[in-house]
Amino acid sequence: MSAIKCVGILTSGGDAPGMNAAIRAVTRSAIYNGMRVKGIYRGYKGLILDEIEEFKTQNVSNIIQRGGTILKTARCTEFRTPEGRKQAYDKLQEHGIDALIAIGGDGTLTGARIFAQEFNFPIVGLPGTIDNDLYGTDTTIGYDTALNTIMECVDKIRDTATSHDRLFFVEVMGRDAGFLALNGAIASGAEAAIIPEISLEKDQLAEMIETGFRKSKNSSIVLVAESEVTGGAMGVAERVKKEYPQFDVRVSILGHLQRGGSPSAQDRILATRMGIAAIDALLDDQRNVMIGIQNDQIVYVPFAKAIKNDKPINRDLLNTLRVSSI
Ligand code: F6P
């Protein structure tokens, strides 16, 4: 019998499709293994403010298909201070919660890591972010759905691009990571992608135009990853207007469209596997690890590794895009 009798679960940072499927899996697996579950609303903020409710299996019925997070989420500044974290710890004690499952991205896991060390408290993290920027896992919960959303949006934008012979710069999310832009470009048949990982190495825009990216086409779509380094779609379009005035340029920023919607089958399955793995990890006496997936196998990634390293982009994909878009 595990020493852990009651787990708290929270979602924090940006919402991602599939978070509900993860909440459902964690809740059901914990109950299946004889533990109690407490849902903590609004992430670390709700923990400090005591927004905590006992969860039964019915609390997570009918949510696997829903986007967003039923636990709501927040970005919490108080949790960055020792005082805030002490308040959070006191609440966990009050509610008899003896382990925590935190679902979120980089910021969430960074908070979890500091807290776990400070109070010697068991935490298991689940990678919930559309950005796919956590090291040690091939993919994150929400990434596949966001990619599909980008693909559908670009398919629609292409109708206008083609009808008007225009050059479209479509900005996608990623918080300084190019996974959504690069794979979104491959999936939607875009002509090129401008991503932060390459920005410091070369002028991607100049290269794209000089290699004649529109040789065989009258219209083009270029996905630009949001980031100061790339300049975003607006920055790139401004440059084109000045340096290459022959193009009829338009910008489309997809924004929070990318975070919403019903999760894809892949994200639901991933979230369910990872949610169950999080409880298994606690039963296995694992502490302060993020659940990851590598080559379809669940792995445990120490927090320090997951958040500290820059997850590299697969450079083969640059060639895949180049060859497939001539
Ligand atoms: O981390 C997820 C993400 O959607 C990033 O891609 C983006 O930079 C950021 O969150 C936007 O955050 P907010 O919704 O707080 O504006």
PDB file of N, CA and C in Angstrom, residues 122-221:
ATOM      1  N   PRO A 122       6.410  15.486  -2.729  1.00  0.00           N
ATOM      2  CA  PRO A 122       6.385  14.722  -3.995  1.00  0.00           C
ATOM      3  C   PRO A 122       5.488  15.373  -5.059  1.00  0.00           C
ATOM      4  N   ILE A 123       6.086  15.656  -6.183  1.00  0.00           N
ATOM      5  CA  ILE A 123       5.310  16.203  -7.307  1.00  0.00           C
ATOM      6  C   ILE A 123       5.669  15.424  -8.573  1.00  0.00           C
ATOM      7  N   VAL A 124       4.635  15.135  -9.358  1.00  0.00           N
ATOM      8  CA  VAL A 124       4.869  14.583 -10.692  1.00  0.00           C
ATOM      9  C   VAL A 124       4.257  15.572 -11.689  1.00  0.00           C
ATOM     10  N   GLY A 125       5.001  15.884 -12.736  1.00  0.00           N
ATOM     11  CA  GLY A 125       4.525  16.835 -13.732  1.00  0.00           C
ATOM     12  C   GLY A 125       4.053  16.136 -14.993  1.00  0.00           C
ATOM     13  N   LEU A 126       3.069  16.739 -15.652  1.00  0.00           N
ATOM     14  CA  LEU A 126       2.654  16.278 -16.979  1.00  0.00           C
ATOM     15  C   LEU A 126       2.889  17.413 -17.960  1.00  0.00           C
ATOM     16  N   PRO A 127       3.493  17.126 -19.119  1.00  0.00           N
ATOM     17  CA  PRO A 127       3.795  18.188 -20.078  1.00  0.00           C
ATOM     18  C   PRO A 127       2.545  18.629 -20.834  1.00  0.00           C
ATOM     19  N   GLY A 128       1.921  19.693 -20.387  1.00  0.00           N
ATOM     20  CA  GLY A 128       0.714  20.202 -21.038  1.00  0.00           C
ATOM     21  C   GLY A 128       0.989  21.557 -21.655  1.00  0.00           C
ATOM     22  N   THR A 129       1.303  21.576 -22.918  1.00  0.00           N
ATOM     23  CA  THR A 129       1.553  22.837 -23.630  1.00  0.00           C
ATOM     24  C   THR A 129       1.493  22.600 -25.134  1.00  0.00           C
ATOM     25  N   ILE A 130       0.913  23.555 -25.839  1.00  0.00           N
ATOM     26  CA  ILE A 130       0.869  23.384 -27.308  1.00  0.00           C
ATOM     27  C   ILE A 130       2.247  23.599 -27.928  1.00  0.00           C
ATOM     28  N   ASP A 131       3.175  24.179 -27.165  1.00  0.00           N
ATOM     29  CA  ASP A 131       4.469  24.583 -27.750  1.00  0.00           C
ATOM     30  C   ASP A 131       5.413  23.418 -28.043  1.00  0.00           C
ATOM     31  N   ASN A 132       5.214  22.298 -27.382  1.00  0.00           N
ATOM     32  CA  ASN A 132       6.090  21.109 -27.514  1.00  0.00           C
ATOM     33  C   ASN A 132       7.549  21.426 -27.163  1.00  0.00           C
ATOM     34  N   ASP A 133       7.767  22.338 -26.230  1.00  0.00           N
ATOM     35  CA  ASP A 133       9.139  22.801 -25.973  1.00  0.00           C
ATOM     36  C   ASP A 133       9.743  22.223 -24.695  1.00  0.00           C
ATOM     37  N   LEU A 134       9.240  21.071 -24.243  1.00  0.00           N
ATOM     38  CA  LEU A 134       9.833  20.468 -23.042  1.00  0.00           C
ATOM     39  C   LEU A 134      10.780  19.341 -23.434  1.00  0.00           C
ATOM     40  N   TYR A 135      11.946  19.389 -22.870  1.00  0.00           N
ATOM     41  CA  TYR A 135      12.995  18.419 -23.180  1.00  0.00           C
ATOM     42  C   TYR A 135      12.652  17.053 -22.571  1.00  0.00           C
ATOM     43  N   GLY A 136      13.028  15.995 -23.263  1.00  0.00           N
ATOM     44  CA  GLY A 136      12.853  14.653 -22.684  1.00  0.00           C
ATOM     45  C   GLY A 136      11.547  13.983 -23.067  1.00  0.00           C
ATOM     46  N   THR A 137      10.739  14.670 -23.843  1.00  0.00           N
ATOM     47  CA  THR A 137       9.508  14.043 -24.326  1.00  0.00           C
ATOM     48  C   THR A 137       9.371  14.356 -25.814  1.00  0.00           C
ATOM     49  N   ASP A 138       8.973  13.344 -26.599  1.00  0.00           N
ATOM     50  CA  ASP A 138       8.851  13.565 -28.045  1.00  0.00           C
ATOM     51  C   ASP A 138       7.737  14.558 -28.348  1.00  0.00           C
ATOM     52  N   THR A 139       6.721  14.541 -27.500  1.00  0.00           N
ATOM     53  CA  THR A 139       5.579  15.416 -27.758  1.00  0.00           C
ATOM     54  C   THR A 139       4.888  15.795 -26.448  1.00  0.00           C
ATOM     55  N   THR A 140       4.099  16.857 -26.496  1.00  0.00           N
ATOM     56  CA  THR A 140       3.420  17.334 -25.284  1.00  0.00           C
ATOM     57  C   THR A 140       1.904  17.334 -25.515  1.00  0.00           C
ATOM     58  N   ILE A 141       1.168  17.333 -24.425  1.00  0.00           N
ATOM     59  CA  ILE A 141      -0.297  17.312 -24.514  1.00  0.00           C
ATOM     60  C   ILE A 141      -0.777  18.651 -25.100  1.00  0.00           C
ATOM     61  N   GLY A 142      -1.482  18.589 -26.206  1.00  0.00           N
ATOM     62  CA  GLY A 142      -2.015  19.801 -26.842  1.00  0.00           C
ATOM     63  C   GLY A 142      -1.328  20.150 -28.149  1.00  0.00           C
ATOM     64  N   TYR A 143      -0.113  19.638 -28.312  1.00  0.00           N
ATOM     65  CA  TYR A 143       0.676  19.993 -29.500  1.00  0.00           C
ATOM     66  C   TYR A 143       0.013  19.484 -30.789  1.00  0.00           C
ATOM     67  N   ASP A 144      -0.437  18.239 -30.773  1.00  0.00           N
ATOM     68  CA  ASP A 144      -1.014  17.663 -31.991  1.00  0.00           C
ATOM     69  C   ASP A 144      -2.293  18.400 -32.398  1.00  0.00           C
ATOM     70  N   THR A 145      -3.126  18.725 -31.407  1.00  0.00           N
ATOM     71  CA  THR A 145      -4.375  19.443 -31.721  1.00  0.00           C
ATOM     72  C   THR A 145      -4.049  20.814 -32.300  1.00  0.00           C
ATOM     73  N   ALA A 146      -3.094  21.512 -31.693  1.00  0.00           N
ATOM     74  CA  ALA A 146      -2.731  22.841 -32.184  1.00  0.00           C
ATOM     75  C   ALA A 146      -2.192  22.754 -33.618  1.00  0.00           C
ATOM     76  N   LEU A 147      -1.409  21.726 -33.886  1.00  0.00           N
ATOM     77  CA  LEU A 147      -0.886  21.541 -35.252  1.00  0.00           C
ATOM     78  C   LEU A 147      -2.023  21.357 -36.252  1.00  0.00           C
ATOM     79  N   ASN A 148      -3.011  20.559 -35.837  1.00  0.00           N
ATOM     80  CA  ASN A 148      -4.163  20.337 -36.718  1.00  0.00           C
ATOM     81  C   ASN A 148      -4.946  21.618 -36.947  1.00  0.00           C
ATOM     82  N   THR A 149      -5.064  22.428 -35.893  1.00  0.00           N
ATOM     83  CA  THR A 149      -5.772  23.708 -36.025  1.00  0.00           C
ATOM     84  C   THR A 149      -5.021  24.614 -37.003  1.00  0.00           C
ATOM     85  N   ILE A 150      -3.704  24.669 -36.844  1.00  0.00           N
ATOM     86  CA  ILE A 150      -2.891  25.499 -37.746  1.00  0.00           C
ATOM     87  C   ILE A 150      -3.092  25.031 -39.192  1.00  0.00           C
ATOM     88  N   MET A 151      -3.059  23.725 -39.368  1.00  0.00           N
ATOM     89  CA  MET A 151      -3.217  23.165 -40.719  1.00  0.00           C
ATOM     90  C   MET A 151      -4.562  23.576 -41.333  1.00  0.00           C
ATOM     91  N   GLU A 152      -5.627  23.484 -40.531  1.00  0.00           N
ATOM     92  CA  GLU A 152      -6.956  23.852 -41.049  1.00  0.00           C
ATOM     93  C   GLU A 152      -7.016  25.347 -41.389  1.00  0.00           C
ATOM     94  N   CYS A 153      -6.407  26.168 -40.533  1.00  0.00           N
ATOM     95  CA  CYS A 153      -6.419  27.618 -40.787  1.00  0.00           C
ATOM     96  C   CYS A 153      -5.643  27.945 -42.055  1.00  0.00           C
ATOM     97  N   VAL A 154      -4.484  27.330 -42.208  1.00  0.00           N
ATOM     98  CA  VAL A 154      -3.655  27.629 -43.384  1.00  0.00           C
ATOM     99  C   VAL A 154      -4.352  27.145 -44.659  1.00  0.00           C
ATOM    100  N   ASP A 155      -5.042  26.004 -44.569  1.00  0.00           N
ATOM    101  CA  ASP A 155      -5.811  25.525 -45.738  1.00  0.00           C
ATOM    102  C   ASP A 155      -6.786  26.607 -46.195  1.00  0.00           C
ATOM    103  N   LYS A 156      -7.403  27.283 -45.238  1.00  0.00           N
ATOM    104  CA  LYS A 156      -8.390  28.326 -45.592  1.00  0.00           C
ATOM    105  C   LYS A 156      -7.690  29.572 -46.140  1.00  0.00           C
ATOM    106  N   ILE A 157      -6.596  29.945 -45.484  1.00  0.00           N
ATOM    107  CA  ILE A 157      -5.867  31.139 -45.937  1.00  0.00           C
ATOM    108  C   ILE A 157      -5.368  30.937 -47.373  1.00  0.00           C
ATOM    109  N   ARG A 158      -5.045  29.710 -47.702  1.00  0.00           N
ATOM    110  CA  ARG A 158      -4.523  29.432 -49.038  1.00  0.00           C
ATOM    111  C   ARG A 158      -5.538  29.799 -50.131  1.00  0.00           C
ATOM    112  N   ASP A 159      -6.817  29.662 -49.822  1.00  0.00           N
ATOM    113  CA  ASP A 159      -7.834  30.026 -50.838  1.00  0.00           C
ATOM    114  C   ASP A 159      -7.658  31.478 -51.264  1.00  0.00           C
ATOM    115  N   THR A 160      -7.461  32.358 -50.276  1.00  0.00           N
ATOM    116  CA  THR A 160      -7.276  33.778 -50.601  1.00  0.00           C
ATOM    117  C   THR A 160      -5.909  34.020 -51.219  1.00  0.00           C
ATOM    118  N   ALA A 161      -4.895  33.366 -50.659  1.00  0.00           N
ATOM    119  CA  ALA A 161      -3.538  33.544 -51.197  1.00  0.00           C
ATOM    120  C   ALA A 161      -3.515  33.204 -52.685  1.00  0.00           C
ATOM    121  N   THR A 162      -4.151  32.100 -53.044  1.00  0.00           N
ATOM    122  CA  THR A 162      -4.153  31.651 -54.438  1.00  0.00           C
ATOM    123  C   THR A 162      -4.994  32.568 -55.312  1.00  0.00           C
ATOM    124  N   SER A 163      -6.172  32.932 -54.816  1.00  0.00           N
ATOM    125  CA  SER A 163      -7.069  33.754 -55.638  1.00  0.00           C
ATOM    126  C   SER A 163      -6.465  35.104 -55.963  1.00  0.00           C
ATOM    127  N   HIS A 164      -5.683  35.657 -55.005  1.00  0.00           N
ATOM    128  CA  HIS A 164      -5.110  36.998 -55.203  1.00  0.00           C
ATOM    129  C   HIS A 164      -3.619  36.994 -55.553  1.00  0.00           C
ATOM    130  N   ASP A 165      -3.044  35.825 -55.722  1.00  0.00           N
ATOM    131  CA  ASP A 165      -1.582  35.737 -55.953  1.00  0.00           C
ATOM    132  C   ASP A 165      -0.794  36.463 -54.871  1.00  0.00           C
ATOM    133  N   ARG A 166      -1.109  36.201 -53.632  1.00  0.00           N
ATOM    134  CA  ARG A 166      -0.464  36.946 -52.538  1.00  0.00           C
ATOM    135  C   ARG A 166       0.586  36.134 -51.799  1.00  0.00           C
ATOM    136  N   LEU A 167       1.405  36.866 -51.079  1.00  0.00           N
ATOM    137  CA  LEU A 167       2.371  36.251 -50.159  1.00  0.00           C
ATOM    138  C   LEU A 167       1.856  36.479 -48.734  1.00  0.00           C
ATOM    139  N   PHE A 168       1.517  35.389 -48.069  1.00  0.00           N
ATOM    140  CA  PHE A 168       0.976  35.482 -46.704  1.00  0.00           C
ATOM    141  C   PHE A 168       2.022  35.068 -45.677  1.00  0.00           C
ATOM    142  N   PHE A 169       2.165  35.875 -44.641  1.00  0.00           N
ATOM    143  CA  PHE A 169       2.954  35.462 -43.480  1.00  0.00           C
ATOM    144  C   PHE A 169       1.966  35.128 -42.364  1.00  0.00           C
ATOM    145  N   VAL A 170       1.979  33.897 -41.946  1.00  0.00           N
ATOM    146  CA  VAL A 170       1.049  33.442 -40.916  1.00  0.00           C
ATOM    147  C   VAL A 170       1.833  33.204 -39.627  1.00  0.00           C
ATOM    148  N   GLU A 171       1.485  33.955 -38.592  1.00  0.00           N
ATOM    149  CA  GLU A 171       2.223  33.799 -37.323  1.00  0.00           C
ATOM    150  C   GLU A 171       1.565  32.728 -36.454  1.00  0.00           C
ATOM    151  N   VAL A 172       2.398  31.831 -35.976  1.00  0.00           N
ATOM    152  CA  VAL A 172       1.899  30.786 -35.073  1.00  0.00           C
ATOM    153  C   VAL A 172       2.601  30.902 -33.718  1.00  0.00           C
ATOM    154  N   MET A 173       1.987  30.275 -32.713  1.00  0.00           N
ATOM    155  CA  MET A 173       2.540  30.352 -31.353  1.00  0.00           C
ATOM    156  C   MET A 173       3.761  29.441 -31.210  1.00  0.00           C
ATOM    157  N   GLY A 174       4.312  29.426 -30.010  1.00  0.00           N
ATOM    158  CA  GLY A 174       5.444  28.552 -29.750  1.00  0.00           C
ATOM    159  C   GLY A 174       6.404  29.103 -28.710  1.00  0.00           C
ATOM    160  N   ARG A 175       6.159  30.330 -28.277  1.00  0.00           N
ATOM    161  CA  ARG A 175       7.014  30.949 -27.266  1.00  0.00           C
ATOM    162  C   ARG A 175       8.494  30.616 -27.489  1.00  0.00           C
ATOM    163  N   ASP A 176       9.027  31.165 -28.551  1.00  0.00           N
ATOM    164  CA  ASP A 176      10.449  30.990 -28.868  1.00  0.00           C
ATOM    165  C   ASP A 176      10.841  29.577 -29.297  1.00  0.00           C
ATOM    166  N   ALA A 177       9.881  28.762 -29.651  1.00  0.00           N
ATOM    167  CA  ALA A 177      10.210  27.433 -30.192  1.00  0.00           C
ATOM    168  C   ALA A 177       9.510  27.280 -31.550  1.00  0.00           C
ATOM    169  N   GLY A 178      10.195  26.610 -32.486  1.00  0.00           N
ATOM    170  CA  GLY A 178       9.676  26.540 -33.849  1.00  0.00           C
ATOM    171  C   GLY A 178       8.935  25.269 -34.219  1.00  0.00           C
ATOM    172  N   PHE A 179       8.583  24.446 -33.230  1.00  0.00           N
ATOM    173  CA  PHE A 179       7.935  23.155 -33.551  1.00  0.00           C
ATOM    174  C   PHE A 179       6.618  23.345 -34.306  1.00  0.00           C
ATOM    175  N   LEU A 180       5.772  24.238 -33.806  1.00  0.00           N
ATOM    176  CA  LEU A 180       4.474  24.453 -34.461  1.00  0.00           C
ATOM    177  C   LEU A 180       4.670  25.031 -35.860  1.00  0.00           C
ATOM    178  N   ALA A 181       5.605  25.965 -35.985  1.00  0.00           N
ATOM    179  CA  ALA A 181       5.804  26.611 -37.292  1.00  0.00           C
ATOM    180  C   ALA A 181       6.350  25.615 -38.319  1.00  0.00           C
ATOM    181  N   LEU A 182       7.359  24.851 -37.934  1.00  0.00           N
ATOM    182  CA  LEU A 182       8.006  23.959 -38.897  1.00  0.00           C
ATOM    183  C   LEU A 182       7.089  22.793 -39.296  1.00  0.00           C
ATOM    184  N   ASN A 183       6.535  22.120 -38.305  1.00  0.00           N
ATOM    185  CA  ASN A 183       5.662  20.997 -38.653  1.00  0.00           C
ATOM    186  C   ASN A 183       4.328  21.478 -39.215  1.00  0.00           C
ATOM    187  N   GLY A 184       3.874  22.649 -38.757  1.00  0.00           N
ATOM    188  CA  GLY A 184       2.651  23.240 -39.319  1.00  0.00           C
ATOM    189  C   GLY A 184       2.859  23.543 -40.793  1.00  0.00           C
ATOM    190  N   ALA A 185       4.055  24.006 -41.159  1.00  0.00           N
ATOM    191  CA  ALA A 185       4.352  24.325 -42.559  1.00  0.00           C
ATOM    192  C   ALA A 185       4.376  23.044 -43.403  1.00  0.00           C
ATOM    193  N   ILE A 186       4.975  22.005 -42.859  1.00  0.00           N
ATOM    194  CA  ILE A 186       5.023  20.736 -43.617  1.00  0.00           C
ATOM    195  C   ILE A 186       3.603  20.197 -43.829  1.00  0.00           C
ATOM    196  N   ALA A 187       2.815  20.233 -42.752  1.00  0.00           N
ATOM    197  CA  ALA A 187       1.468  19.646 -42.823  1.00  0.00           C
ATOM    198  C   ALA A 187       0.537  20.441 -43.729  1.00  0.00           C
ATOM    199  N   SER A 188       0.736  21.741 -43.818  1.00  0.00           N
ATOM    200  CA  SER A 188      -0.208  22.549 -44.602  1.00  0.00           C
ATOM    201  C   SER A 188       0.320  22.848 -46.004  1.00  0.00           C
ATOM    202  N   GLY A 189       1.478  22.313 -46.322  1.00  0.00           N
ATOM    203  CA  GLY A 189       2.040  22.554 -47.655  1.00  0.00           C
ATOM    204  C   GLY A 189       2.506  23.985 -47.832  1.00  0.00           C
ATOM    205  N   ALA A 190       2.871  24.640 -46.736  1.00  0.00           N
ATOM    206  CA  ALA A 190       3.371  26.021 -46.841  1.00  0.00           C
ATOM    207  C   ALA A 190       4.731  26.019 -47.545  1.00  0.00           C
ATOM    208  N   GLU A 191       5.117  27.178 -48.054  1.00  0.00           N
ATOM    209  CA  GLU A 191       6.344  27.256 -48.845  1.00  0.00           C
ATOM    210  C   GLU A 191       7.589  27.325 -47.985  1.00  0.00           C
ATOM    211  N   ALA A 192       7.445  27.892 -46.783  1.00  0.00           N
ATOM    212  CA  ALA A 192       8.624  28.026 -45.910  1.00  0.00           C
ATOM    213  C   ALA A 192       8.187  28.272 -44.472  1.00  0.00           C
ATOM    214  N   ALA A 193       9.145  28.172 -43.564  1.00  0.00           N
ATOM    215  CA  ALA A 193       8.894  28.499 -42.153  1.00  0.00           C
ATOM    216  C   ALA A 193      10.068  29.332 -41.668  1.00  0.00           C
ATOM    217  N   ILE A 194       9.771  30.309 -40.822  1.00  0.00           N
ATOM    218  CA  ILE A 194      10.842  31.108 -40.210  1.00  0.00           C
ATOM    219  C   ILE A 194      10.784  30.831 -38.713  1.00  0.00           C
ATOM    220  N   ILE A 195      11.847  30.222 -38.206  1.00  0.00           N
ATOM    221  CA  ILE A 195      11.803  29.742 -36.821  1.00  0.00           C
ATOM    222  C   ILE A 195      12.974  30.288 -35.995  1.00  0.00           C
ATOM    223  N   PRO A 196      12.757  30.479 -34.693  1.00  0.00           N
ATOM    224  CA  PRO A 196      13.804  31.085 -33.867  1.00  0.00           C
ATOM    225  C   PRO A 196      15.086  30.264 -33.778  1.00  0.00           C
ATOM    226  N   GLU A 197      14.972  28.956 -33.843  1.00  0.00           N
ATOM    227  CA  GLU A 197      16.157  28.097 -33.696  1.00  0.00           C
ATOM    228  C   GLU A 197      17.209  28.391 -34.763  1.00  0.00           C
ATOM    229  N   ILE A 198      16.766  28.894 -35.923  1.00  0.00           N
ATOM    230  CA  ILE A 198      17.680  29.115 -37.047  1.00  0.00           C
ATOM    231  C   ILE A 198      18.011  30.603 -37.198  1.00  0.00           C
ATOM    232  N   SER A 199      17.228  31.446 -36.543  1.00  0.00           N
ATOM    233  CA  SER A 199      17.346  32.896 -36.765  1.00  0.00           C
ATOM    234  C   SER A 199      18.742  33.448 -36.540  1.00  0.00           C
ATOM    235  N   LEU A 200      19.438  32.891 -35.543  1.00  0.00           N
ATOM    236  CA  LEU A 200      20.759  33.441 -35.247  1.00  0.00           C
ATOM    237  C   LEU A 200      21.825  32.925 -36.220  1.00  0.00           C
ATOM    238  N   GLU A 201      21.501  31.850 -36.911  1.00  0.00           N
ATOM    239  CA  GLU A 201      22.474  31.260 -37.846  1.00  0.00           C
ATOM    240  C   GLU A 201      22.451  31.931 -39.203  1.00  0.00           C
ATOM    241  N   LYS A 202      21.234  32.279 -39.664  1.00  0.00           N
ATOM    242  CA  LYS A 202      21.167  32.872 -41.007  1.00  0.00           C
ATOM    243  C   LYS A 202      19.898  33.689 -41.177  1.00  0.00           C
ATOM    244  N   ASP A 203      19.912  34.487 -42.233  1.00  0.00           N
ATOM    245  CA  ASP A 203      18.756  35.315 -42.554  1.00  0.00           C
ATOM    246  C   ASP A 203      17.776  34.449 -43.370  1.00  0.00           C
ATOM    247  N   GLN A 204      16.809  33.886 -42.677  1.00  0.00           N
ATOM    248  CA  GLN A 204      15.912  32.933 -43.336  1.00  0.00           C
ATOM    249  C   GLN A 204      15.071  33.580 -44.430  1.00  0.00           C
ATOM    250  N   LEU A 205      14.667  34.832 -44.193  1.00  0.00           N
ATOM    251  CA  LEU A 205      13.839  35.526 -45.185  1.00  0.00           C
ATOM    252  C   LEU A 205      14.630  35.744 -46.477  1.00  0.00           C
ATOM    253  N   ALA A 206      15.859  36.286 -46.321  1.00  0.00           N
ATOM    254  CA  ALA A 206      16.680  36.560 -47.511  1.00  0.00           C
ATOM    255  C   ALA A 206      16.938  35.267 -48.280  1.00  0.00           C
ATOM    256  N   GLU A 207      17.263  34.215 -47.543  1.00  0.00           N
ATOM    257  CA  GLU A 207      17.555  32.941 -48.209  1.00  0.00           C
ATOM    258  C   GLU A 207      16.343  32.443 -49.004  1.00  0.00           C
ATOM    259  N   MET A 208      15.197  32.560 -48.341  1.00  0.00           N
ATOM    260  CA  MET A 208      13.955  32.081 -48.949  1.00  0.00           C
ATOM    261  C   MET A 208      13.676  32.828 -50.260  1.00  0.00           C
ATOM    262  N   ILE A 209      13.858  34.127 -50.243  1.00  0.00           N
ATOM    263  CA  ILE A 209      13.556  34.920 -51.438  1.00  0.00           C
ATOM    264  C   ILE A 209      14.632  34.711 -52.508  1.00  0.00           C
ATOM    265  N   GLU A 210      15.888  34.654 -52.059  1.00  0.00           N
ATOM    266  CA  GLU A 210      16.967  34.468 -53.037  1.00  0.00           C
ATOM    267  C   GLU A 210      16.917  33.102 -53.725  1.00  0.00           C
ATOM    268  N   THR A 211      16.474  32.079 -53.002  1.00  0.00           N
ATOM    269  CA  THR A 211      16.425  30.756 -53.644  1.00  0.00           C
ATOM    270  C   THR A 211      15.157  30.625 -54.500  1.00  0.00           C
ATOM    271  N   GLY A 212      14.429  31.714 -54.635  1.00  0.00           N
ATOM    272  CA  GLY A 212      13.268  31.706 -55.533  1.00  0.00           C
ATOM    273  C   GLY A 212      12.163  30.810 -55.042  1.00  0.00           C
ATOM    274  N   PHE A 213      11.725  31.041 -53.835  1.00  0.00           N
ATOM    275  CA  PHE A 213      10.730  30.151 -53.243  1.00  0.00           C
ATOM    276  C   PHE A 213       9.402  30.161 -53.992  1.00  0.00           C
ATOM    277  N   ARG A 214       9.224  31.160 -54.917  1.00  0.00           N
ATOM    278  CA  ARG A 214       7.953  31.199 -55.644  1.00  0.00           C
ATOM    279  C   ARG A 214       8.115  30.810 -57.113  1.00  0.00           C
ATOM    280  N   LYS A 215       9.203  30.131 -57.418  1.00  0.00           N
ATOM    281  CA  LYS A 215       9.491  29.807 -58.819  1.00  0.00           C
ATOM    282  C   LYS A 215       8.296  29.215 -59.556  1.00  0.00           C
ATOM    283  N   SER A 216       7.685  28.228 -58.938  1.00  0.00           N
ATOM    284  CA  SER A 216       6.635  27.524 -59.654  1.00  0.00           C
ATOM    285  C   SER A 216       5.239  27.954 -59.225  1.00  0.00           C
ATOM    286  N   LYS A 217       5.157  29.044 -58.424  1.00  0.00           N
ATOM    287  CA  LYS A 217       3.843  29.409 -57.891  1.00  0.00           C
ATOM    288  C   LYS A 217       3.644  30.915 -57.928  1.00  0.00           C
ATOM    289  N   ASN A 218       2.396  31.315 -57.934  1.00  0.00           N
ATOM    290  CA  ASN A 218       2.106  32.748 -57.875  1.00  0.00           C
ATOM    291  C   ASN A 218       1.777  33.199 -56.467  1.00  0.00           C
ATOM    292  N   SER A 219       1.398  32.268 -55.622  1.00  0.00           N
ATOM    293  CA  SER A 219       1.074  32.637 -54.240  1.00  0.00           C
ATOM    294  C   SER A 219       1.964  31.827 -53.309  1.00  0.00           C
ATOM    295  N   SER A 220       2.123  32.338 -52.094  1.00  0.00           N
ATOM    296  CA  SER A 220       2.942  31.591 -51.137  1.00  0.00           C
ATOM    297  C   SER A 220       2.471  31.842 -49.720  1.00  0.00           C
ATOM    298  N   ILE A 221       2.708  30.845 -48.895  1.00  0.00           N
ATOM    299  CA  ILE A 221       2.396  30.987 -47.476  1.00  0.00           C
ATOM    300  C   ILE A 221       3.651  30.623 -46.687  1.00  0.00           C
TER     301      ILE A 221
END
